[in-house]
Structure formats: structure tokens, C-alpha cells
């Protein structure tokens, strides 16, 4: 339920005894999850009030309460910024509205940050580094999620499967994301304490300093790249690179080299999460917004190649500088995007070697133990496994071994097929000469032969091509496969929209073309 500012001020007086409001103003927040306001009292203090709009948002606020209680006085004293504290709460129905003590500073937009003072870049990096260097106890005491690198990768694959079931995500994006998520080298990182919902509105700034950090509803131990996803929407690559360089200097440990690649993936994949969330809540506005951004991103990547994500590019990717593309991935679209996890939280590193779902990497271990015809042709690695056929023994039973096709051995046309591969005698040396075949023998060889046993059947070109297709990927729509010419026309239409009123670029600045 959305409350107006006066109603929030009334709630604040009920939550904090003795508070006498003299003024109230709206505050920036995740608009679809929370209603927020700043309440001024007679003594000149300012209080921030945050009210959830639905049950999921209410659960996030309860989680934040546990997190803030875990920030002891000693931990707060070591941080280079201030952390909120809850002054009181009031219950309305099944959900509670929280009032927080005043914090100094104000949030800045992405454009303001990139044109801000030089010292601000270093302080933003120092702030992110301080969060990632927090003690694990802050997360553990609040009973929050803890992921290993492999389990976090598997969680992303689970979310990708869930997004694919909508049937509305361009196949180009699904293949691109799957390719990156299955690249285990990309996910070789050291898990750290991660804010989980960090963006420009979370940073309260005064001058060249980040004086406070808000929005601690999604704290966990996982991939530090998640806290850099919002920077991939910055239109100034130099700003992004400077923040990363300063972050490396402030961290107690050297960050992994693939951090920004995973950050770009997180920013792009947030659009799919936004679509899944809109579907789950039957919010058609969210669904339409997500589909528009997904199709725009797919068209941009198809035309210009997109930002680098996987360490090894896909064969069909267009090789072009990312700086020339029309749009950039969006880390936040209207509000925090998330999807429910599959399975319980990982409380320890045990069982990390056993993935939560079967992927190509894990299926390879069992492919040799199953008949090839039972393997579904869903991707290239699955297709490769499906072309592996089992050899048979003298009784026609499979041996579990991949047969080796003999070289330089010709079978007599009069021989009947036995279902076994003829062996080349050790003393027989191949001559390298091609035997002559008569016209009658050639005609007989072209006739289909009836065989017994389990001979390896080589797929024809069409069968092999079908095996390489992704079965769960929907056909690419016309919007997601626009040519460079139609993309240019769309950009012109967008400029006309900007001239006449609010456009997608004004609501989502991360998609604006580079200047």
C-alpha cells in the first residue's frame, strides 16, 4: 500500500514517542517496493521513514533490521561512512513501517557523479572496498545467505532457467548469458561480504565524501561484482575504470580480473529478473517495461557486439567496440529486481562440488554411462555428447567405450555386416593406395544395408544442425533481430520522443548513447 507524505509523518509520530513533525518531504527509494519520506521535527532533526508496499518488501525491511543490529559500535567506528539505525517502528496490518535516525548527505545521479569532484571517485571506491572487507560475522549473525563461487554460479543458472520458461526473452540474450554462466574460469572469485543492492541512491554524499550508505536489505556473502553492476550503466568509461583502479588499492585483497565482466552480466541479467518478477506479481507494467528493454538490449548487442562478458566470445557475436553501441546494460530499472532462489541457503562451503542443477559441465561426467540416444540435443556440449556412440562386444552388448574407427581398412563387399568393427592386424601395414571399385560394387554400396548391433551412426548435416539448437530458447522475434538500419531508425524515433516528452532514456539514463 502506498502512503502519502502526511500519512507517513503521522506514522513517524506513532513510531517515535515525542517526535513533533514540522515538515515532510518525499525521499528517493525503490519506488515499486517502498514509500519513503524525510520528516523534520521542531528541534531541527530529520528522520527517514520507509514503508513497504507489499509483503516481499516488508520481509526485506525486517532483514535490514537484523543487519543494522549486527553493526556493533566497534564495527561502525571502523567504517569510513555512517550506517543507519532504527529509531522506531509501527505496524499497519501484517507489515511494519520503520523510522530511521537522520543521516547527513544527499544522493546524486549518475551524471552528477561522473562530473563530481576528483576526490569523490576515490571515496566511492573506498566505500565499496570497506563493505567488501567487512567481517563475515555481520552476515552470519543476521542469518543471511552465504555462497561459495560455484554455488553462486549455479544459482545464476537456476535463475536463467526460470527466466527462459517465460518464453519472452530474446534467444540471443539467453545464449549470451548461458555462455558466460557456464564459463567456470569467469567465476573464479573469492566470496566477500556484498551489499547486494548498491547503486547511486544508496550513497549519501557531502562534497567529496560518501558520508553514509543506506539500503542494507540484501546483504550476503557472495560475488563482489554485484556491487559494481550499477557502474556499468555509467556513460563515462573513464569514470568506471578510475573507480575500479582505486578500489583495487583500497581492498585488503586483490580483486579478481573478471570482476567487471560479471558486473556487466549482472546488469544485463537484471532485465530478465525484472521480467520474471513482473510475471510472478501479475504486474503488466513491469512486464512491458522489461520486454522493451530486453528487446532493445538484444538489438544493440546483435548490431554492435555489446560489452565483453565471457572470456571466450561466442562465434555468432559481432566483433565491434562496446563504445559504439547505442545502449548499455541497466543495473536498476525502476526498483530493485530479484527472483526467488531455488533451494536453501548455503550455510557452509560443504557440497560445493555437487551443483544444484545438472549443467553441461556436470553432465559430461555421466554421459559415458548413459546411452547416447537418451541425451537431449539442447546445446553444443550436449550435441557433442550425443554423437558419442558405444562400442559393442562380441555378443552385441555395449561396452561403455567409444569405438575407434579403423583407418585404411576396406571391408569385402561380400561380407555380411556383423555389428562389430573389424580390427586391423598388427602385421598388416596400410599401403595408402585407394582400391578400385567397379560400377556394380559402387551401386551395391549405395543401397541401404540392414545392419544388426549398435554401429555408430554419423548424423547428417541437417540433424547435426538441429542438435546444436537450444530447445528451450524461443524463436528470435523481429524486434530482437533488427538490423543496423532499423536500429538507427529506432534511435531517431527515441530522439523525437525525447523532444516531445519523457522517454526511455530519461527514465533509464544507463541506456543513453555515449556522447
Coordinates of C-alpha atoms in Angstrom, one line a residue:
X1 CA 0.0 0.0 0.0
X2 CA 1.3 3.4 -0.9
X3 CA 1.1 6.2 1.7
X4 CA 1.3 9.9 1.1
X5 CA 3.8 12.1 2.9
X6 CA 1.3 13.3 5.5
X7 CA 0.3 9.8 6.4
X8 CA 4.0 8.8 6.7
X9 CA 4.6 11.8 9.1
X10 CA 1.7 10.5 11.2
X11 CA 3.2 7.1 11.3
X12 CA 6.6 8.6 12.4
X13 CA 4.9 10.2 15.4
X14 CA 3.5 6.9 16.4
X15 CA 6.8 5.1 16.0
X16 CA 9.0 7.6 17.8
X17 CA 7.4 9.0 21.0
X18 CA 7.9 12.7 21.4
X19 CA 8.6 13.4 17.7
X20 CA 6.7 16.5 16.6
X21 CA 6.8 16.9 12.8
X22 CA 7.1 20.4 11.4
X23 CA 7.5 19.4 7.7
X24 CA 7.8 16.4 5.4
X25 CA 9.3 15.8 2.0
X26 CA 9.5 12.8 -0.3
X27 CA 12.7 10.8 -0.4
X28 CA 14.3 8.7 -3.2
X29 CA 13.8 5.0 -2.9
X30 CA 12.9 1.9 -4.8
X31 CA 9.5 3.2 -6.0
X32 CA 7.7 -0.1 -6.6
X33 CA 8.8 -1.6 -3.2
X34 CA 8.8 1.3 -0.7
X35 CA 7.2 4.6 0.1
X36 CA 9.8 6.9 1.8
X37 CA 9.8 10.4 3.2
X38 CA 12.0 12.8 5.3
X39 CA 10.3 14.1 8.4
X40 CA 11.5 17.4 10.0
X41 CA 10.9 17.9 13.7
X42 CA 10.7 21.0 15.9
X43 CA 14.3 20.6 17.0
X44 CA 15.7 20.7 13.5
X45 CA 16.3 16.9 13.3
X46 CA 15.4 14.9 10.2
X47 CA 14.0 11.4 10.3
X48 CA 13.7 9.0 7.4
X49 CA 10.6 6.8 7.3
X50 CA 10.3 3.8 5.0
X51 CA 7.1 1.9 4.4
X52 CA 6.8 -1.4 2.4
X53 CA 4.2 -1.6 -0.4
X54 CA 3.9 -5.4 -0.4
X55 CA 4.8 -8.5 1.6
X56 CA 8.2 -9.1 -0.1
X57 CA 9.3 -5.6 0.6
X58 CA 8.2 -6.0 4.2
X59 CA 10.4 -9.0 4.5
X60 CA 13.4 -7.1 3.1
X61 CA 12.9 -4.4 5.8
X62 CA 12.8 -7.0 8.5
X63 CA 16.1 -8.3 7.1
X64 CA 17.6 -4.9 7.1
X65 CA 16.6 -4.5 10.8
X66 CA 18.6 -7.7 11.6
X67 CA 21.6 -6.4 9.6
X68 CA 21.7 -3.0 11.3
X69 CA 21.5 -4.6 14.7
X70 CA 24.6 -6.6 13.7
X71 CA 26.6 -3.4 13.1
X72 CA 28.1 -3.1 16.6
X73 CA 29.6 0.1 17.9
X74 CA 33.1 -1.3 17.1
X75 CA 32.2 -2.2 13.5
X76 CA 30.5 1.2 12.9
X77 CA 33.6 3.0 14.3
X78 CA 35.9 1.3 11.7
X79 CA 33.8 2.1 8.7
X80 CA 34.6 5.3 6.7
X81 CA 30.9 6.0 6.4
X82 CA 27.8 6.1 8.6
X83 CA 25.2 3.3 8.7
X84 CA 21.5 3.9 9.6
X85 CA 20.0 2.9 12.9
X86 CA 16.3 2.2 13.5
X87 CA 14.6 4.7 15.9
X88 CA 11.2 3.0 15.9
X89 CA 8.6 1.1 14.1
X90 CA 4.8 1.0 13.7
X91 CA 2.7 -1.9 12.5
X92 CA 0.0 -1.5 9.9
X93 CA -1.7 -4.8 9.3
X94 CA 0.9 -7.5 8.7
X95 CA 3.6 -5.1 7.7
X96 CA 5.8 -2.7 9.7
X97 CA 6.9 0.8 8.8
X98 CA 10.3 1.8 10.1
X99 CA 11.7 5.2 11.1
X100 CA 15.5 5.8 10.9
X101 CA 17.7 8.3 12.6
X102 CA 18.8 11.1 10.4
X103 CA 21.9 10.7 8.2
X104 CA 23.8 13.5 6.6
X105 CA 24.4 13.9 2.9
X106 CA 22.2 13.5 -0.2
X107 CA 22.2 11.1 -3.1
X108 CA 23.5 12.2 -6.6
X109 CA 22.6 10.9 -10.0
X110 CA 25.0 9.1 -12.3
X111 CA 25.7 12.1 -14.4
X112 CA 26.4 14.2 -11.3
X113 CA 28.8 11.6 -10.0
X114 CA 30.8 11.4 -13.2
X115 CA 31.2 15.2 -13.2
X116 CA 31.7 15.5 -9.5
X117 CA 34.9 16.4 -7.6
X118 CA 38.0 14.4 -8.3
X119 CA 38.3 13.2 -4.7
X120 CA 34.8 11.7 -4.9
X121 CA 35.9 8.9 -7.2
X122 CA 38.4 7.7 -4.7
X123 CA 35.9 7.9 -1.8
X124 CA 33.3 5.9 -3.7
X125 CA 36.0 3.2 -4.3
X126 CA 37.0 3.3 -0.6
X127 CA 33.4 2.9 0.4
X128 CA 32.8 -0.2 -1.7
X129 CA 36.2 -1.7 -0.5
X130 CA 35.2 -1.1 3.1
X131 CA 31.9 -3.0 2.6
X132 CA 33.7 -6.0 1.0
X133 CA 36.3 -6.0 3.8
X134 CA 33.6 -6.3 6.5
X135 CA 33.8 -9.3 8.8
X136 CA 31.7 -12.3 7.8
X137 CA 30.2 -12.2 11.3
X138 CA 27.9 -9.3 10.2
X139 CA 26.3 -11.7 7.7
X140 CA 26.4 -14.8 9.9
X141 CA 24.8 -13.1 13.0
X142 CA 21.9 -11.9 10.9
X143 CA 21.5 -15.5 9.5
X144 CA 21.8 -14.2 5.9
X145 CA 22.9 -16.1 2.8
X146 CA 26.5 -17.3 2.3
X147 CA 27.6 -18.5 -1.2
X148 CA 30.7 -20.1 -2.5
X149 CA 31.8 -19.1 -6.0
X150 CA 30.5 -22.3 -7.6
X151 CA 27.2 -22.3 -5.7
X152 CA 26.6 -18.7 -6.7
X153 CA 27.2 -19.6 -10.4
X154 CA 24.7 -22.5 -10.1
X155 CA 22.2 -20.1 -8.6
X156 CA 22.6 -17.8 -11.6
X157 CA 22.0 -20.8 -13.9
X158 CA 18.8 -21.6 -11.9
X159 CA 17.6 -18.1 -12.4
X160 CA 18.4 -18.3 -16.1
X161 CA 16.3 -21.5 -16.4
X162 CA 13.4 -19.8 -14.7
X163 CA 13.7 -16.7 -17.0
X164 CA 13.8 -19.0 -20.1
X165 CA 10.4 -20.5 -19.1
X166 CA 8.7 -17.2 -19.8
X167 CA 9.4 -17.7 -23.5
X168 CA 9.7 -14.0 -24.0
X169 CA 13.4 -13.3 -23.6
X170 CA 15.3 -13.0 -27.0
X171 CA 17.3 -16.1 -27.7
X172 CA 20.4 -14.1 -28.4
X173 CA 20.5 -12.9 -24.8
X174 CA 19.8 -16.4 -23.4
X175 CA 22.6 -17.9 -25.4
X176 CA 24.9 -15.0 -24.4
X177 CA 24.1 -15.3 -20.7
X178 CA 24.3 -19.1 -20.7
X179 CA 27.7 -19.0 -22.4
X180 CA 29.1 -16.7 -19.7
X181 CA 27.5 -18.6 -16.8
X182 CA 29.0 -21.9 -18.0
X183 CA 32.5 -20.4 -18.2
X184 CA 33.8 -21.6 -14.9
X185 CA 37.0 -19.6 -15.2
X186 CA 34.9 -16.4 -15.3
X187 CA 33.5 -17.3 -11.8
X188 CA 36.9 -17.9 -10.1
X189 CA 36.5 -15.3 -7.4
X190 CA 36.8 -15.0 -3.6
X191 CA 33.4 -14.6 -1.9
X192 CA 33.1 -11.4 0.1
X193 CA 30.5 -9.5 2.2
X194 CA 28.4 -7.9 -0.5
X195 CA 25.8 -5.0 -0.1
X196 CA 23.6 -6.6 -2.8
X197 CA 21.6 -3.5 -3.6
X198 CA 24.2 -0.9 -4.1
X199 CA 23.5 2.0 -6.5
X200 CA 23.8 5.7 -6.7
X201 CA 20.7 6.3 -4.4
X202 CA 22.4 4.2 -1.7
X203 CA 25.3 6.7 -1.4
X204 CA 24.7 9.9 0.6
X205 CA 27.4 12.4 -0.3
X206 CA 28.7 15.7 1.0
X207 CA 31.3 17.4 -1.0
X208 CA 34.0 14.8 -1.9
X209 CA 32.9 12.3 0.7
X210 CA 30.5 9.4 0.9
X211 CA 29.2 10.1 4.4
X212 CA 26.6 7.3 4.6
X213 CA 25.3 4.2 2.9
X214 CA 21.7 3.0 3.1
X215 CA 19.6 0.1 1.7
X216 CA 21.0 -2.9 3.6
X217 CA 18.1 -5.2 2.7
X218 CA 20.1 -7.7 0.6
X219 CA 23.4 -8.1 2.4
X220 CA 25.0 -11.5 1.8
X221 CA 28.4 -13.3 1.2
X222 CA 28.8 -13.8 -2.5
X223 CA 30.1 -12.1 -5.7
X224 CA 31.7 -8.7 -5.1
X225 CA 30.9 -7.9 -8.8
X226 CA 27.2 -7.4 -7.9
X227 CA 28.1 -4.1 -6.1
X228 CA 29.7 -2.8 -9.4
X229 CA 26.7 -3.6 -11.7
X230 CA 25.3 0.0 -11.3
X231 CA 28.6 1.4 -12.6
X232 CA 28.2 -0.5 -16.0
X233 CA 25.3 2.0 -16.7
X234 CA 27.6 5.0 -16.4
X235 CA 28.1 6.7 -19.7
X236 CA 31.7 7.6 -19.0
X237 CA 34.1 4.5 -19.2
X238 CA 36.9 6.5 -17.7
X239 CA 35.0 7.1 -14.5
X240 CA 34.2 3.4 -14.2
X241 CA 37.9 2.5 -14.8
X242 CA 39.1 5.0 -12.2
X243 CA 36.7 3.7 -9.5
X244 CA 37.9 0.1 -10.2
X245 CA 41.6 1.1 -10.0
X246 CA 41.0 3.0 -6.7
X247 CA 39.0 0.1 -5.4
X248 CA 42.0 -2.3 -6.0
X249 CA 44.2 0.0 -4.0
X250 CA 41.8 0.2 -1.0
X251 CA 40.9 -3.6 -0.9
X252 CA 42.8 -5.7 1.6
X253 CA 42.9 -8.4 -1.1
X254 CA 43.5 -8.1 -4.9
X255 CA 40.2 -8.3 -6.8
X256 CA 39.9 -10.9 -9.5
X257 CA 40.5 -9.8 -13.1
X258 CA 37.0 -10.8 -14.3
X259 CA 35.1 -8.6 -11.8
X260 CA 33.8 -6.0 -14.3
X261 CA 32.8 -8.7 -16.8
X262 CA 30.5 -10.4 -14.2
X263 CA 29.2 -6.9 -13.2
X264 CA 28.1 -6.3 -16.8
X265 CA 26.4 -9.7 -16.8
X266 CA 24.6 -8.9 -13.6
X267 CA 23.4 -5.6 -15.0
X268 CA 22.1 -7.2 -18.2
X269 CA 20.5 -10.2 -16.4
X270 CA 18.7 -7.8 -14.1
X271 CA 16.3 -7.1 -17.0
X272 CA 15.4 -10.8 -17.1
X273 CA 14.9 -10.8 -13.3
X274 CA 12.6 -7.8 -13.7
X275 CA 10.5 -9.7 -16.3
X276 CA 10.3 -12.8 -14.0
X277 CA 9.2 -10.6 -11.1
X278 CA 6.6 -8.9 -13.2
X279 CA 5.2 -12.2 -14.3
X280 CA 5.1 -13.5 -10.7
X281 CA 3.2 -10.5 -9.4
X282 CA 0.9 -10.1 -12.5
X283 CA 2.2 -6.6 -13.0
X284 CA 1.8 -5.9 -16.7
X285 CA 3.5 -2.6 -16.4
X286 CA 6.7 -4.3 -15.2
X287 CA 6.4 -6.9 -17.9
X288 CA 6.0 -4.4 -20.7
X289 CA 8.9 -2.3 -19.4
X290 CA 11.2 -5.4 -19.1
X291 CA 10.3 -6.7 -22.6
X292 CA 11.0 -3.3 -24.1
X293 CA 14.4 -3.1 -22.5
X294 CA 15.3 -6.7 -23.3
X295 CA 14.5 -6.3 -27.0
X296 CA 16.4 -3.0 -27.1
X297 CA 19.4 -4.7 -25.5
X298 CA 19.2 -7.7 -27.8
X299 CA 19.1 -5.5 -30.9
X300 CA 22.0 -3.4 -29.7
X301 CA 24.2 -6.5 -29.0
X302 CA 23.2 -8.1 -32.3
X303 CA 24.3 -4.9 -34.1
X304 CA 27.4 -3.8 -32.1
X305 CA 28.5 -6.7 -30.0
X306 CA 27.8 -5.4 -26.5
X307 CA 30.1 -5.2 -23.6
X308 CA 32.5 -8.0 -23.0
X309 CA 31.3 -10.7 -20.6
X310 CA 32.6 -14.2 -21.3
X311 CA 36.3 -14.7 -21.6
X312 CA 35.8 -16.5 -24.9
X313 CA 33.4 -14.8 -27.3
X314 CA 30.6 -16.7 -29.0
X315 CA 31.0 -17.5 -32.6
X316 CA 28.0 -15.5 -33.7
X317 CA 28.9 -12.4 -31.7
X318 CA 29.7 -9.3 -33.8
X319 CA 33.1 -8.0 -33.0
X320 CA 32.8 -4.3 -32.5
X321 CA 33.9 -1.8 -29.8
X322 CA 31.4 -1.5 -27.0
X323 CA 31.8 2.2 -27.0
X324 CA 29.9 2.4 -30.3
X325 CA 26.8 0.7 -29.1
X326 CA 23.5 2.6 -28.7
X327 CA 22.7 1.3 -25.2
X328 CA 24.3 0.0 -22.1
X329 CA 23.0 -2.6 -19.6
X330 CA 20.9 -1.3 -16.8
X331 CA 21.5 -2.4 -13.2
X332 CA 18.3 -0.9 -11.9
X333 CA 15.0 -0.4 -13.8
X334 CA 12.5 1.4 -11.6
X335 CA 13.3 -0.6 -8.5
X336 CA 15.4 -3.5 -7.1
X337 CA 15.0 -6.6 -9.2
X338 CA 15.3 -10.0 -7.7
X339 CA 13.9 -13.5 -8.1
X340 CA 13.4 -16.2 -5.6
X341 CA 16.3 -18.6 -5.1
X342 CA 16.0 -22.3 -5.8
X343 CA 16.8 -24.4 -2.8
X344 CA 18.0 -23.4 0.7
X345 CA 20.8 -21.1 1.6
X346 CA 24.3 -22.4 1.6
X347 CA 25.4 -22.2 5.2
X348 CA 28.9 -23.5 4.6
X349 CA 31.1 -24.5 1.7
X350 CA 30.2 -28.2 2.0
X351 CA 28.8 -29.7 -1.1
X352 CA 30.1 -27.1 -3.4
X353 CA 31.5 -29.7 -5.7
X354 CA 27.9 -31.0 -6.2
X355 CA 26.0 -28.5 -8.3
X356 CA 22.4 -27.7 -7.5
X357 CA 21.4 -28.3 -11.1
X358 CA 22.8 -30.5 -13.9
X359 CA 24.7 -28.4 -16.4
X360 CA 26.8 -29.3 -19.3
X361 CA 29.9 -29.4 -17.1
X362 CA 28.4 -31.8 -14.7
X363 CA 26.6 -33.9 -17.2
X364 CA 29.9 -34.7 -19.0
X365 CA 30.8 -36.9 -16.1
X366 CA 27.8 -39.2 -16.6
X367 CA 27.5 -39.0 -20.4
X368 CA 29.7 -42.1 -20.9
X369 CA 27.5 -44.1 -18.6
X370 CA 24.2 -43.4 -20.5
X371 CA 23.1 -44.5 -24.0
X372 CA 23.7 -41.7 -26.5
X373 CA 20.1 -41.8 -27.7
X374 CA 18.9 -40.7 -24.2
X375 CA 20.8 -37.5 -24.3
X376 CA 18.6 -34.5 -25.4
X377 CA 20.1 -32.2 -28.1
X378 CA 19.8 -28.9 -26.2
X379 CA 23.1 -27.2 -26.8
X380 CA 26.5 -27.7 -28.4
X381 CA 28.0 -29.6 -25.5
X382 CA 25.0 -31.8 -25.3
X383 CA 25.2 -32.4 -29.1
X384 CA 28.8 -33.3 -28.8
X385 CA 27.9 -35.9 -26.2
X386 CA 25.1 -37.2 -28.3
X387 CA 27.4 -38.1 -31.1
X388 CA 29.5 -40.3 -28.9
X389 CA 28.3 -43.9 -29.5
X390 CA 29.1 -47.0 -27.5
X391 CA 31.2 -49.9 -28.8
X392 CA 29.8 -53.4 -28.5
X393 CA 31.4 -56.6 -27.6
X394 CA 31.1 -59.9 -29.5
X395 CA 27.6 -60.6 -28.1
X396 CA 26.4 -57.2 -29.2
X397 CA 26.3 -55.8 -25.7
X398 CA 27.5 -52.2 -25.2
X399 CA 30.9 -51.9 -23.5
X400 CA 30.7 -48.3 -22.5
X401 CA 33.7 -47.4 -24.6
X402 CA 33.7 -45.0 -27.5
X403 CA 34.6 -47.0 -30.6
X404 CA 37.7 -46.1 -32.7
X405 CA 37.0 -46.1 -36.4
X406 CA 39.8 -48.1 -38.1
X407 CA 41.9 -46.4 -40.7
X408 CA 43.0 -47.9 -44.1
X409 CA 40.8 -51.0 -43.7
X410 CA 38.4 -52.0 -46.5
X411 CA 35.5 -54.4 -46.0
X412 CA 34.9 -57.1 -48.6
X413 CA 31.6 -56.2 -50.3
X414 CA 30.5 -59.9 -50.0
X415 CA 31.0 -59.8 -46.2
X416 CA 27.8 -59.7 -44.2
X417 CA 27.7 -56.9 -41.5
X418 CA 28.3 -58.3 -38.1
X419 CA 27.7 -55.3 -35.9
X420 CA 31.4 -55.2 -34.9
X421 CA 34.3 -53.1 -36.1
X422 CA 36.9 -55.1 -37.9
X423 CA 40.3 -54.9 -36.3
X424 CA 43.4 -54.2 -38.4
X425 CA 46.1 -56.9 -37.9
X426 CA 49.2 -55.7 -36.4
X427 CA 51.4 -57.2 -39.2
X428 CA 49.3 -55.5 -41.9
X429 CA 50.7 -52.2 -43.0
X430 CA 48.4 -49.8 -44.8
X431 CA 49.6 -49.1 -48.3
X432 CA 47.9 -45.7 -48.7
X433 CA 46.6 -46.8 -52.1
X434 CA 42.9 -46.5 -52.8
X435 CA 41.4 -49.8 -54.2
X436 CA 39.5 -49.7 -57.4
X437 CA 35.8 -50.2 -57.1
X438 CA 33.7 -51.5 -60.0
X439 CA 30.4 -49.8 -61.1
X440 CA 28.5 -52.8 -59.8
X441 CA 30.2 -52.6 -56.4
X442 CA 29.6 -48.9 -56.2
X443 CA 25.9 -49.4 -56.9
X444 CA 25.6 -52.1 -54.3
X445 CA 27.4 -49.9 -51.8
X446 CA 24.9 -47.1 -52.4
X447 CA 21.9 -49.4 -51.4
X448 CA 20.8 -49.1 -47.8
X449 CA 22.1 -52.0 -45.8
X450 CA 20.3 -53.8 -43.0
X451 CA 22.6 -54.0 -40.0
X452 CA 22.4 -55.5 -36.6
X453 CA 24.1 -54.5 -33.4
X454 CA 25.0 -50.9 -32.3
X455 CA 27.0 -49.4 -35.1
X456 CA 27.9 -45.7 -34.7
X457 CA 25.6 -43.7 -36.8
X458 CA 27.0 -40.4 -38.0
X459 CA 24.3 -37.7 -38.2
X460 CA 23.8 -35.9 -41.4
X461 CA 24.2 -32.1 -41.7
X462 CA 20.6 -31.2 -41.0
X463 CA 20.4 -33.5 -37.9
X464 CA 23.7 -32.1 -36.6
X465 CA 22.4 -28.5 -37.2
X466 CA 19.2 -29.3 -35.3
X467 CA 21.1 -30.8 -32.4
X468 CA 23.0 -27.5 -32.0
X469 CA 19.8 -25.5 -31.4
X470 CA 18.8 -24.6 -27.8
X471 CA 15.5 -26.4 -27.3
X472 CA 14.3 -24.1 -24.5
X473 CA 15.1 -20.9 -26.3
X474 CA 12.2 -19.2 -28.1
X475 CA 12.5 -18.2 -31.7
X476 CA 14.1 -14.8 -32.0
X477 CA 11.5 -12.1 -32.5
X478 CA 11.6 -9.5 -35.2
X479 CA 12.2 -6.8 -32.5
X480 CA 15.1 -8.7 -31.1
X481 CA 16.7 -9.3 -34.6
X482 CA 16.5 -5.8 -36.0
X483 CA 19.2 -4.8 -38.5
X484 CA 21.6 -1.9 -38.0
X485 CA 19.3 0.2 -40.3
X486 CA 16.2 -0.5 -38.2
X487 CA 18.2 0.2 -35.0
X488 CA 19.2 3.6 -36.4
X489 CA 15.5 4.4 -37.2
X490 CA 14.6 3.4 -33.6
X491 CA 17.2 5.7 -32.3
X492 CA 15.8 8.6 -34.4
X493 CA 12.3 7.8 -33.0
X494 CA 13.7 7.9 -29.5
X495 CA 15.2 11.3 -30.1
X496 CA 11.8 12.5 -31.3
X497 CA 10.2 11.1 -28.2
X498 CA 12.7 12.9 -26.0
X499 CA 11.9 16.2 -27.7
X500 CA 8.2 15.8 -27.1
X501 CA 8.1 14.3 -23.6
X502 CA 9.5 11.7 -21.2
X503 CA 11.4 8.9 -23.0
X504 CA 13.0 5.6 -22.0
X505 CA 16.4 7.4 -21.9
X506 CA 15.1 10.0 -19.4
X507 CA 13.8 7.2 -17.1
X508 CA 16.8 4.9 -17.6
X509 CA 19.9 7.0 -18.2
X510 CA 22.1 4.0 -18.5
X511 CA 20.7 3.3 -21.9
X512 CA 21.6 6.7 -23.3
X513 CA 24.1 6.5 -26.2
X514 CA 27.6 7.7 -25.3
X515 CA 28.3 11.4 -26.1

